[in-house]
Coordinates of C-alpha atoms in Angstrom, one line a residue:
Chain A
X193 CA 152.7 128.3 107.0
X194 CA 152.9 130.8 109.7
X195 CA 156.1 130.6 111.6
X196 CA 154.4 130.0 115.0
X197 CA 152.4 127.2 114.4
X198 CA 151.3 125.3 117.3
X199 CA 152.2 121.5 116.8
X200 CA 150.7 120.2 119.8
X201 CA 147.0 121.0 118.9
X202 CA 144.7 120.3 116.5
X203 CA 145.0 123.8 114.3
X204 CA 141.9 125.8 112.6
X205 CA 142.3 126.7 109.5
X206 CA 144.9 129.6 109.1
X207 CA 142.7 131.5 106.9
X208 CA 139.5 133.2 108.1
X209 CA 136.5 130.8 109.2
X210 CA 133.4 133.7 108.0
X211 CA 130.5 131.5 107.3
X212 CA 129.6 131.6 103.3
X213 CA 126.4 133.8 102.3
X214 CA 125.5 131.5 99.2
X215 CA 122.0 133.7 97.9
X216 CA 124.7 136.4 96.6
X217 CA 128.3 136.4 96.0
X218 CA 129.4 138.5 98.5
X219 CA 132.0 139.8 96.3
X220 CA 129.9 141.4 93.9
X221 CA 130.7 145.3 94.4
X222 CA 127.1 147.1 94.6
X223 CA 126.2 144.1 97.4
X224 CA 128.6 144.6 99.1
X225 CA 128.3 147.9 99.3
X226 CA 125.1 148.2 100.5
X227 CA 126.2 146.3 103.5
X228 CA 128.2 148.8 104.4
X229 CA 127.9 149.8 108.1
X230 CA 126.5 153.6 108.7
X231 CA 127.0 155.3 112.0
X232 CA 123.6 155.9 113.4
X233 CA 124.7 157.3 116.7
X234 CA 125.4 161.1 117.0
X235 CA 128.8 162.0 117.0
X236 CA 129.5 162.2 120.8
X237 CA 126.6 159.4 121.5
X238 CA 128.8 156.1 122.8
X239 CA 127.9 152.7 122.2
X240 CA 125.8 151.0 125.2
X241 CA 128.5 149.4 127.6
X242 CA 127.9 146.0 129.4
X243 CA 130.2 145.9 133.1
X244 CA 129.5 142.8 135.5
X245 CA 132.1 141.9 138.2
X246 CA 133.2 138.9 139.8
X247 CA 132.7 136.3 136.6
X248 CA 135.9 133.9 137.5
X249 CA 135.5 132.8 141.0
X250 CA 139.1 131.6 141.5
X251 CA 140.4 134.7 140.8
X252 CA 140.8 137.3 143.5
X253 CA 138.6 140.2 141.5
X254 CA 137.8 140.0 137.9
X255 CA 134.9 141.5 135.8
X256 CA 133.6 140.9 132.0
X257 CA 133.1 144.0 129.5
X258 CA 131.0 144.4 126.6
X259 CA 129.9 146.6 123.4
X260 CA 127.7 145.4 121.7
X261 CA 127.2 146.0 117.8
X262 CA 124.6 149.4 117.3
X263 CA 124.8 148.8 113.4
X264 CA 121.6 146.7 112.2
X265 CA 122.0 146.4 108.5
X266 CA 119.2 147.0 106.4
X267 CA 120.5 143.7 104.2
X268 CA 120.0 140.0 105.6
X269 CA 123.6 138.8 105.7
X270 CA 124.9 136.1 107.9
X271 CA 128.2 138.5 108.6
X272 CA 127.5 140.9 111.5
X273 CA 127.9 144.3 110.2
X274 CA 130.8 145.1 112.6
X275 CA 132.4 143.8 115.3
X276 CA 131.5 144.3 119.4
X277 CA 134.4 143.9 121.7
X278 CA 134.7 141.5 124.5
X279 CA 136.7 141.7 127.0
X280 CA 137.6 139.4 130.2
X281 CA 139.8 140.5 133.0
X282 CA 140.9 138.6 136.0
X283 CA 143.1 139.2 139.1
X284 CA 146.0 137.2 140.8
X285 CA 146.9 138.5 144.1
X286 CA 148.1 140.7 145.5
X287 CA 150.7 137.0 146.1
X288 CA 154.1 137.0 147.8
X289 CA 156.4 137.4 145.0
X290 CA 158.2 134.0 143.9
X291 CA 161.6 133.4 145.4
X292 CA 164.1 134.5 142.5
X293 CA 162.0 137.8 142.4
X294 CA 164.2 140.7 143.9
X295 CA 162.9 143.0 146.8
X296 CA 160.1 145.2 145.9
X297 CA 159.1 147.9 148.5
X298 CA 155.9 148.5 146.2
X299 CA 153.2 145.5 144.2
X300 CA 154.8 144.7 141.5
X301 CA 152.3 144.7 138.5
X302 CA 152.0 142.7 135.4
X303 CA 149.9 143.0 132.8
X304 CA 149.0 140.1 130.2
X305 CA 147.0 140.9 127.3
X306 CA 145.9 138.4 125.3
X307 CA 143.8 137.8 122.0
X308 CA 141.7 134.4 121.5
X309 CA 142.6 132.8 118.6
X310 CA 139.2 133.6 117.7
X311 CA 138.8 137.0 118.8
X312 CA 139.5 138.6 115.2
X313 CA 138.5 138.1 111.8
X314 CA 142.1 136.3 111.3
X315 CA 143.2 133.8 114.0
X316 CA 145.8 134.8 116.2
X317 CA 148.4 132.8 117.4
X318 CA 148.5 131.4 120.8
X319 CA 151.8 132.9 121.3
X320 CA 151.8 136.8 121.8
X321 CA 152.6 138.5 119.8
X322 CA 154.1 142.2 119.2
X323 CA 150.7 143.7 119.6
X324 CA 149.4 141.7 122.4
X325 CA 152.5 142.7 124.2
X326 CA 152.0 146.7 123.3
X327 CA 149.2 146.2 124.7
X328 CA 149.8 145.2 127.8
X329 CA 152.6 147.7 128.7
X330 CA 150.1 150.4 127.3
X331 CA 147.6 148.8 130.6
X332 CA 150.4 149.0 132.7
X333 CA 151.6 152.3 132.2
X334 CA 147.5 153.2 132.8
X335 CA 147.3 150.9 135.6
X336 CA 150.3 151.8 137.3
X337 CA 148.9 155.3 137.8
X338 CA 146.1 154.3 139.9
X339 CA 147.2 151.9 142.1
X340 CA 149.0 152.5 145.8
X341 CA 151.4 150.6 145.3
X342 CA 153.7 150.9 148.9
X343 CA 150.6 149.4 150.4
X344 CA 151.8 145.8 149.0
X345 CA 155.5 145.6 149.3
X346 CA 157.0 142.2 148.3
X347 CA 154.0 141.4 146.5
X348 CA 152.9 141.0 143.2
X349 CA 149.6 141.4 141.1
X350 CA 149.0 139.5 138.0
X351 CA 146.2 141.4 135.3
X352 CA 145.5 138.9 132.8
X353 CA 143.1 140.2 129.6
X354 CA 141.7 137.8 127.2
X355 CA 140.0 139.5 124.2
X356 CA 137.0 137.0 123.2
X357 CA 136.2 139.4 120.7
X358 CA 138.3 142.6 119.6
X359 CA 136.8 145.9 117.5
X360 CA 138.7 145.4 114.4
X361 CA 140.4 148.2 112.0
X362 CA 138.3 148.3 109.3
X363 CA 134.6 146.8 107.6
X364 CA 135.9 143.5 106.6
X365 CA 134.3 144.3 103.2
X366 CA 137.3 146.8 102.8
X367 CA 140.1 144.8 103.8
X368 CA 141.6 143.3 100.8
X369 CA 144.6 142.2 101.9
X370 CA 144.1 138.5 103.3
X371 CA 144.9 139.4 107.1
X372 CA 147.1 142.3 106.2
X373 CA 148.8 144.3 108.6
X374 CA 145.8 146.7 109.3
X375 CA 145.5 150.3 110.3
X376 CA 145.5 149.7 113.6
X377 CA 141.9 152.1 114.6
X378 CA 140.4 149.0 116.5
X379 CA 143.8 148.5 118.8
X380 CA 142.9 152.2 120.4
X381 CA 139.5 150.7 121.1
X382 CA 140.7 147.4 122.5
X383 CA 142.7 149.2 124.9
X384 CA 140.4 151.4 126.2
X385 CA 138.3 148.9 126.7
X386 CA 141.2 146.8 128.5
X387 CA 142.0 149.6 130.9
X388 CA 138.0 149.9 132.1
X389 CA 137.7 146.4 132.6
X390 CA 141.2 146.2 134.4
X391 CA 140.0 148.8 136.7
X392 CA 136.7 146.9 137.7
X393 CA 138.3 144.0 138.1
X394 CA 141.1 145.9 140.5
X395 CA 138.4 147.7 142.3
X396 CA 136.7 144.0 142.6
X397 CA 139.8 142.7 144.3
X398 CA 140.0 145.2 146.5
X399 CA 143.7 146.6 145.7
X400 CA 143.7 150.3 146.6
X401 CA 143.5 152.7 144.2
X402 CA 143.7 156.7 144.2
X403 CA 140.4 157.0 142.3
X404 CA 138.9 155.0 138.9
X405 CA 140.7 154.9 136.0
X406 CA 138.6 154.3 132.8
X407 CA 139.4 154.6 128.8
X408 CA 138.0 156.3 126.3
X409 CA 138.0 157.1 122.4
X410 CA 137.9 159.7 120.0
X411 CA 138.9 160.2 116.7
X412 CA 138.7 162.6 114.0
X413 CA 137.3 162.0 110.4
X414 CA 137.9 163.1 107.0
X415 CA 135.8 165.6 107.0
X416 CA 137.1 167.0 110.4
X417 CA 134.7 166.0 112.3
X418 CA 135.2 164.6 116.2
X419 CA 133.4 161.5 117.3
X420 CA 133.4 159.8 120.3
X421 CA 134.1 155.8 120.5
X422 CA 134.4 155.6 116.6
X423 CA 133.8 151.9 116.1
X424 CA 136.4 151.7 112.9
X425 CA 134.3 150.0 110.4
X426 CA 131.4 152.7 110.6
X427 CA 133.9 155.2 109.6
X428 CA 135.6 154.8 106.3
X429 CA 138.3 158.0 106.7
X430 CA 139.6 158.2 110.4
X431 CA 142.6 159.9 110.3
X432 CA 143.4 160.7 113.8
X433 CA 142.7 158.8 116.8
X434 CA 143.0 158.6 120.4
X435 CA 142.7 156.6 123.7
X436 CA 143.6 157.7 127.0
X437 CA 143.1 156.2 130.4
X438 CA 141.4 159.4 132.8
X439 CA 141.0 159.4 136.1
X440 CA 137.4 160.9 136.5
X441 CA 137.4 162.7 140.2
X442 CA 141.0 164.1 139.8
X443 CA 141.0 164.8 136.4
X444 CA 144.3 163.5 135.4
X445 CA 145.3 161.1 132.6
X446 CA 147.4 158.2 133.3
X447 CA 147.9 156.7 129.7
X448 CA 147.8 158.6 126.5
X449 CA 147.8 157.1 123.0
X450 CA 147.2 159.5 119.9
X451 CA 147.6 157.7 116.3
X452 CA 147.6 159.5 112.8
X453 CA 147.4 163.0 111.7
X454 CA 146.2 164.5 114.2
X455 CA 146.7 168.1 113.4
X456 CA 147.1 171.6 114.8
X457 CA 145.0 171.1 118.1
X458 CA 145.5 167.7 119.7
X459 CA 144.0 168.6 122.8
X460 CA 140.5 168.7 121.4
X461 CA 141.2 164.6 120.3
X462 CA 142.6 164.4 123.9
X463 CA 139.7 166.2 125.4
X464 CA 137.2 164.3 123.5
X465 CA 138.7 160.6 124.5
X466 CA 138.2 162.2 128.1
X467 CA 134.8 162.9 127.8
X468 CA 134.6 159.2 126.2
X469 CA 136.5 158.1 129.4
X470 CA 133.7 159.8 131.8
X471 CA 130.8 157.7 130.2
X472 CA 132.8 154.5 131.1
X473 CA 133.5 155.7 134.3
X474 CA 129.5 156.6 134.8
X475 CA 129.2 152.4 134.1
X476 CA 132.1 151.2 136.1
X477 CA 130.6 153.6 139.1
X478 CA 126.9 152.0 138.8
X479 CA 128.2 148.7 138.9
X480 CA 130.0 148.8 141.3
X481 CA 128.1 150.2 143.8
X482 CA 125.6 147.9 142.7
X483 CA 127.9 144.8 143.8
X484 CA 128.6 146.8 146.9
X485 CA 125.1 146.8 147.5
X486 CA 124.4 143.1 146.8
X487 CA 127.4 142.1 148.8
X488 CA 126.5 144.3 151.9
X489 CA 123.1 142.9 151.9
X490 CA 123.9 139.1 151.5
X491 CA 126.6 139.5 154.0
X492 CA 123.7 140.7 156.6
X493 CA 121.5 138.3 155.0
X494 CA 124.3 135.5 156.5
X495 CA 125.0 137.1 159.7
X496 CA 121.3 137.3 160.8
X497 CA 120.5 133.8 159.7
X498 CA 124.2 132.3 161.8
X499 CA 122.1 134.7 164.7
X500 CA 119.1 132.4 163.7
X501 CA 121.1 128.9 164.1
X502 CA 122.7 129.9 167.7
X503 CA 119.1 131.0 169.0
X504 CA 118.1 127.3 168.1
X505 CA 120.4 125.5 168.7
X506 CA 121.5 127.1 172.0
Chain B
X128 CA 129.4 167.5 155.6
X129 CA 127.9 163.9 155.9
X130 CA 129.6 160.8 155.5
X131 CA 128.8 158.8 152.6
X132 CA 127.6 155.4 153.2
X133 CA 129.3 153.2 150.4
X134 CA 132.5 154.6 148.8
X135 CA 134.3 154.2 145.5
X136 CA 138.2 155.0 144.5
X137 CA 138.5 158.5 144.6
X138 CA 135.3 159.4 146.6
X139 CA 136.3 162.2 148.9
X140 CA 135.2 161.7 152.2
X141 CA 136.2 164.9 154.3
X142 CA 139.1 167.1 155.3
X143 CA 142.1 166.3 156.7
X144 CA 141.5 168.6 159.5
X145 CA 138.6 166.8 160.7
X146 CA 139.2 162.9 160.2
X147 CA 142.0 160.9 160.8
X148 CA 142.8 158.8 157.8
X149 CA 142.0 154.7 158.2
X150 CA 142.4 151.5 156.5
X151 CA 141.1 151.9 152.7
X152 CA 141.6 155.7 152.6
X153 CA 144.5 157.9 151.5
X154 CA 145.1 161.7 151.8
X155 CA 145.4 164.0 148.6
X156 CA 145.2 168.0 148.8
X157 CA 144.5 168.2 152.7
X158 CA 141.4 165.9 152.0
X159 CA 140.6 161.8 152.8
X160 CA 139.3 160.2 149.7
X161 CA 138.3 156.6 150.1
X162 CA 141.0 154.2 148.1
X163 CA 139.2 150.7 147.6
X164 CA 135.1 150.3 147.0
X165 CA 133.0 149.2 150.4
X166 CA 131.3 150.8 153.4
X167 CA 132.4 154.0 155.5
X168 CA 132.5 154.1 158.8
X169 CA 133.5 156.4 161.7
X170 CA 135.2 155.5 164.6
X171 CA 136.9 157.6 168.0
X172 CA 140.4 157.5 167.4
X173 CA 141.8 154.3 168.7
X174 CA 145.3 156.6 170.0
X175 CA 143.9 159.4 171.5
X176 CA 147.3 160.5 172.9
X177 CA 148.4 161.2 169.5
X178 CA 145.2 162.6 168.0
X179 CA 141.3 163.0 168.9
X180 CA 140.4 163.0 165.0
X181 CA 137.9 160.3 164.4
X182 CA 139.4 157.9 162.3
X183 CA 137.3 156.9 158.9
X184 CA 138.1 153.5 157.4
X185 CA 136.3 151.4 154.7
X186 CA 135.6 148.0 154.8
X187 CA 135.8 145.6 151.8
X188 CA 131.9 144.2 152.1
X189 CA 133.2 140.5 151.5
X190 CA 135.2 140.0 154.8
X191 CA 132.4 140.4 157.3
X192 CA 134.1 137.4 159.1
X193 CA 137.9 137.7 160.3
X194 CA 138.9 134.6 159.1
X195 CA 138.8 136.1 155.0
X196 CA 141.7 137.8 154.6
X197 CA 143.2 137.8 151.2
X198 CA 144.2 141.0 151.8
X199 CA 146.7 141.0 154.6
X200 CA 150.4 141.1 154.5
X201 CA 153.2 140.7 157.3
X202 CA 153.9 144.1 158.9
X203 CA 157.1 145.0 160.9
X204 CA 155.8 144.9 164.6
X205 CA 153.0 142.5 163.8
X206 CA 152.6 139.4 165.8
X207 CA 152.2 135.7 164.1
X208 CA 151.9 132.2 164.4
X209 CA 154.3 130.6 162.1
X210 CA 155.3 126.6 161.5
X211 CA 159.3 126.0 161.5
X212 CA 159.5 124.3 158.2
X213 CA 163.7 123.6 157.8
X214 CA 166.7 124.0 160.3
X215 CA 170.0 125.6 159.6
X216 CA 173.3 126.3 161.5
X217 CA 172.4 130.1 161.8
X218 CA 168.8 130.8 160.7
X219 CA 165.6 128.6 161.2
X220 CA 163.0 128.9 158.2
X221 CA 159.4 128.6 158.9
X222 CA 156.1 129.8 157.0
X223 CA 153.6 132.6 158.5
X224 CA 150.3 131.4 159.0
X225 CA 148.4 133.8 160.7
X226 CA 148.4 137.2 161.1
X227 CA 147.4 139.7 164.0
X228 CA 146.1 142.8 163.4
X229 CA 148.6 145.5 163.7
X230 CA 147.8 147.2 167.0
X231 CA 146.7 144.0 168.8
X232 CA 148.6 142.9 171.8
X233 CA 148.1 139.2 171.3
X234 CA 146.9 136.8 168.7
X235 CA 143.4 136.9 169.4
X236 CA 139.8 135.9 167.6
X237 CA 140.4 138.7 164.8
X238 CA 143.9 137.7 163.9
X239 CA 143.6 137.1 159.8
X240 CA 144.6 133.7 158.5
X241 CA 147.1 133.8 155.4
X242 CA 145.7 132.9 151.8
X243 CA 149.3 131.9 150.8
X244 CA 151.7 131.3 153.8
X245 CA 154.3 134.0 153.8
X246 CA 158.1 132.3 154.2
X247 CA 160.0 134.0 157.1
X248 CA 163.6 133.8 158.4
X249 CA 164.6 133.3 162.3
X250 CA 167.8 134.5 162.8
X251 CA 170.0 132.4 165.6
X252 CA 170.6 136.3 167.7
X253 CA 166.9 136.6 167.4
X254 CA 165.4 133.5 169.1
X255 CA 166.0 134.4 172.7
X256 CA 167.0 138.3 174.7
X257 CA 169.8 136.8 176.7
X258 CA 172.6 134.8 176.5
X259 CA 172.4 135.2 172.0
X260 CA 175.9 133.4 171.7
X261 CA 175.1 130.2 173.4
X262 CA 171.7 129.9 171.6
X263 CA 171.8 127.0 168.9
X264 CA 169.3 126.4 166.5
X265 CA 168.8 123.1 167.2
X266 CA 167.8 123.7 170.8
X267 CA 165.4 125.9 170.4
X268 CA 162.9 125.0 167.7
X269 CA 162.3 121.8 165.6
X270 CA 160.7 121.2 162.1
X271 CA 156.8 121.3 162.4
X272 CA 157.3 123.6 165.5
X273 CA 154.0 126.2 165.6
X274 CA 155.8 129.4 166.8
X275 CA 154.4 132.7 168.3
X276 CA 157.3 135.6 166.9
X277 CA 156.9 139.6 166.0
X278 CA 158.0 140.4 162.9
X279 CA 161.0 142.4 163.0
X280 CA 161.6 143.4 160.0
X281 CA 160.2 142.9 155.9
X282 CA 163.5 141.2 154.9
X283 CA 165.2 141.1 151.6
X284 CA 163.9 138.7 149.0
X285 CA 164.0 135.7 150.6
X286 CA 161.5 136.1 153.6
X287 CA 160.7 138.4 156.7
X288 CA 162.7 138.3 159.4
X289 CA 160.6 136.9 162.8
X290 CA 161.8 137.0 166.4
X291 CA 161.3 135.2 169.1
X292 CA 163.5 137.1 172.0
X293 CA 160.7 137.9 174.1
X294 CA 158.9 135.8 176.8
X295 CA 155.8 135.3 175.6
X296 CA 157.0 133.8 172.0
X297 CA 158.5 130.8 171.1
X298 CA 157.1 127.5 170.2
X299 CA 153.7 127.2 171.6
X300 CA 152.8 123.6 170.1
X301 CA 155.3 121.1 169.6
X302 CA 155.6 117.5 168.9
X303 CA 157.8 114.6 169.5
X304 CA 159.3 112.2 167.0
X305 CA 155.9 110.1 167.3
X306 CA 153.6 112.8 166.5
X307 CA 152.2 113.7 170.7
X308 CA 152.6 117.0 171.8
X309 CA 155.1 117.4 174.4
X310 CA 154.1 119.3 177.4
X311 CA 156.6 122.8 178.0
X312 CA 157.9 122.0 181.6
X313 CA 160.2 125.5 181.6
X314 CA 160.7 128.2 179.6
X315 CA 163.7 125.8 177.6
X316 CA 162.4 122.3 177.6
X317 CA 159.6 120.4 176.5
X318 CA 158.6 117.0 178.0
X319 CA 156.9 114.0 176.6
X320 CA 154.4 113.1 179.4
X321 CA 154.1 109.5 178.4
X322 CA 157.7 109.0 178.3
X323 CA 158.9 111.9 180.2
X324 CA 161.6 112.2 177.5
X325 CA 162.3 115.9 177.5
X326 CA 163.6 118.1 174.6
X327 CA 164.7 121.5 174.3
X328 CA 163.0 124.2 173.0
X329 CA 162.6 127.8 173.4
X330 CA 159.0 128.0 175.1
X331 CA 156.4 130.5 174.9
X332 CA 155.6 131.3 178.2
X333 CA 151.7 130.6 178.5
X334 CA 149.3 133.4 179.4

């Protein structure tokens, strides 16, 4: 019994909740095998990126990121060959900061980063835990970068993530420790898509910002080979990875994460999660100037018909 | 170079030397880049004693209307209408309501009404220019008050600091114990014109 339990709902099952594939046992090794998710993109080809703004209307910006699977495996199974990773961001504020909060010349920002219960293979808990919360000070530290902060003083900004769905570390035909501590490959992922959908959500609320941040991936294999936005159960062998928050126009990075071996020359990983970061950026600039253009247009929309109603009426 | 029409973060937008930096731009490396995502425009410098630059400024495309304003804070020299929500010995407390732009003279038809109300102090030496040691708290403003004040300054962490020591602010709608307004017969009293009950106050003078 995990030590966390939550007594005041009506608890899932603890263990994983895949749905059974009865025509095979799933088990059985050469099966399983050929399941196994290939990459099929090229090495610095990215998965295709879903961006939409304004999802939660309470909330002062917020925006929804997704991307999707690109495995189709060749054997019918009802398991989805990997995972896609989705992401919801929303805004608070810029509020005044609560009464027991001390002066703050600058927006005070915090970041929560949160995994549905659902989001993984294994349930999480509803309590955060130590990786929820590395997350979030990971999005701070990238977040913090960006925004003008002595535009807001005594006010605060709330970022609050939920995960619906996060890239996980390995193929779940490889994990064999029953929700083991993993390797950690689909965190770097997470994050970088945290930090892009932070930033469209910011840029949706109309805090200012210095320029767009986005996040990006790379990661080296085995064989030494550098891929852009490794999605962790295509690739068997990472052994170096990394996830940086880059500001596009001013090339500058505001959050750097580099994991494993990485070698003699880390700044081709670093360079490569860069040009990871610039696709990203290429999708949070098109949708947003998309909304802009929507807005601008139903906003004269309005004003000519409240033209319309005075001519009528006076 | 021309303007661009619609701007994102980081967008630069022209040199220093040429433009005037506005609302929703910063400066970087002797160039204006645009800081938030909406439409650019041009305007001739509002000041031109200090500069003749036009100044460029972006507009968010939601608030086409001045009433949305979610994104408007309190800034020291800005005027407000506030409501006097508690009474003390030394300091009256009272919640900002609506703010006027910063250059504006008056509140006027493009003042921006708060999302949340902002809580604000009125120090007892700040309600009135003359006389501050005979002033009393109690005379001059009552709970439920609406108030015009300047704010003086940002405050610690309990609220900004408001004043009132100026002819033209003070309470500009109150009401009696029943709920009528009371009528402002001076510039410190108020009269119930039922009644004719007056009350003290420290009154706005009227434009």
């Amino acid at each position: 019994m995990a030590a966390n339990t939550d007594r005041r709902r009506i608890n899932a099952p603890s263990g994983g909740t895949s749905a059974p594939v009865f025509a095979k046992p799933v088990k059985e090794y050469g099966y399983l095998q050929s399941l196994r998710p290939n990459r099929t993109r090229g090495p610095d080809e990215l998965r295709k990126t879903f961006l939409q703004t304004g999802v939660v209307p309470s909330a002062s910006g917020s925006a929804y990121l997704e991307v999707p699977t690109t495995t189709t495996s060749s054997q019918p199974s009802l398991i989805p060959p990997t995972s896609s990773l989705k992401i919801a961001a929303s805004i608070q504020g810029p509020k005044p900061l609560p009464r027991s909060a001390p002066f703050s010349p600058t927006l005070v920002l915090t970041t929560t980063v949160k995994f549905a219960p659902f989001a993984t293979r294994y349930r999480r808990g509803y309590i955060r835990d130590s990786a929820e919360r590395d997350l979030g000070v990971h999005l701070e530290t990238a977040l913090r970068g960006v925004i003008i902060g002595e535009r807001w003083p005594k006010s605060g900004v709330e970022v609050v993530i939920t995960i619906l769905e996060g890239d996980e570390d390995t193929w779940w035909g490889d994990s064999k420790a029953e929700g083991g501590a993993g390797s950690g490959w689909g965190l770097l992922n997470v994050l970088a898509g945290c930090i892009t959908v932070a930033s469209a959500a910011i840029m949706d609320a109309g805090i200012d910002c210095v320029d767009m941040v986005a996040g990006g991936v790379a990661a080296i294999t085995g064989d030494g080979q550098k891929v852009l936005d490794p999605c962790p159960a295509e690739h068997q062998d990472i052994v170096a990875a990394c996830a940086v928050g880059y500001l596009a126009s001013r090339d500058e990075i505001t959050e750097l994460w580099l994991k494993g071996e990485v070698g003699a020359d880390p700044d081709t990983l670093i360079e490569g999660a860069t040009h990871a970061a610039m696709g990203s950026v290429s999708v949070l600039r098109e949708v947003l100037l998309e909304n802009i253009e929507t807005k601008t247009k139903a906003a004269k929309e309005g004003s000519k018909r409240k033209l319309e109603d005075v001519e009528m009426t006076g | 170079m021309a303007l661009p029409t619609l701007a994102l973060p980081g967008t630069l937008l022209g040199p220093a030397s040429k433009y005037a930096p506005g609302p929703g731009t910063h400066i970087h490396d002797a160039s204006i880049y645009a800081s938030i995502v909406g439409t650019v425009a041009s305007s001739p410098s509002p000041n031109t004693t200090t500069t003749k630059l036009p100044l460029l400024s972006i507009s968010r495309p939601g608030d086409a209307g001045p009433t949305d304003s979610a994104n408007i804070l309190p800034e020291v020299d800005s005027q407000v209408l506030a409501r006097v929500t508690r009474l003390g010995a030394r300091f009256a407390s009272a919640e900002i309501l609506v703010i006027a732009p910063a250059n504006a003279t008056s509140i006027s038809a493009d003042a921006a009404v708060c999302s949340t109300p902002f809580t604000a102090q009125i120090r007892r030496e700040d309600i009135r220019a003359t006389e501050k040691d005979k002033v009393t708290v109690q005379d001059s403003f009552r709970v439920g008050d609406l108030i015009r004040a300047v704010v003086i300054s940002l405050g610690d962490q309990g609220g900004y600091y408001l004043s009132t020591a100026k002819n033209e602010l003070g309470v500009v709608v109150a009401r009696g114990e029943g709920g009528e307004v009371l009528v402002p017969v001076s510039w410190r009293e108020v009269k119930d014109l039922r009644t004719g009950r007056g009350e003290a106050r420290k009154v706005a003078k009227p434009f």
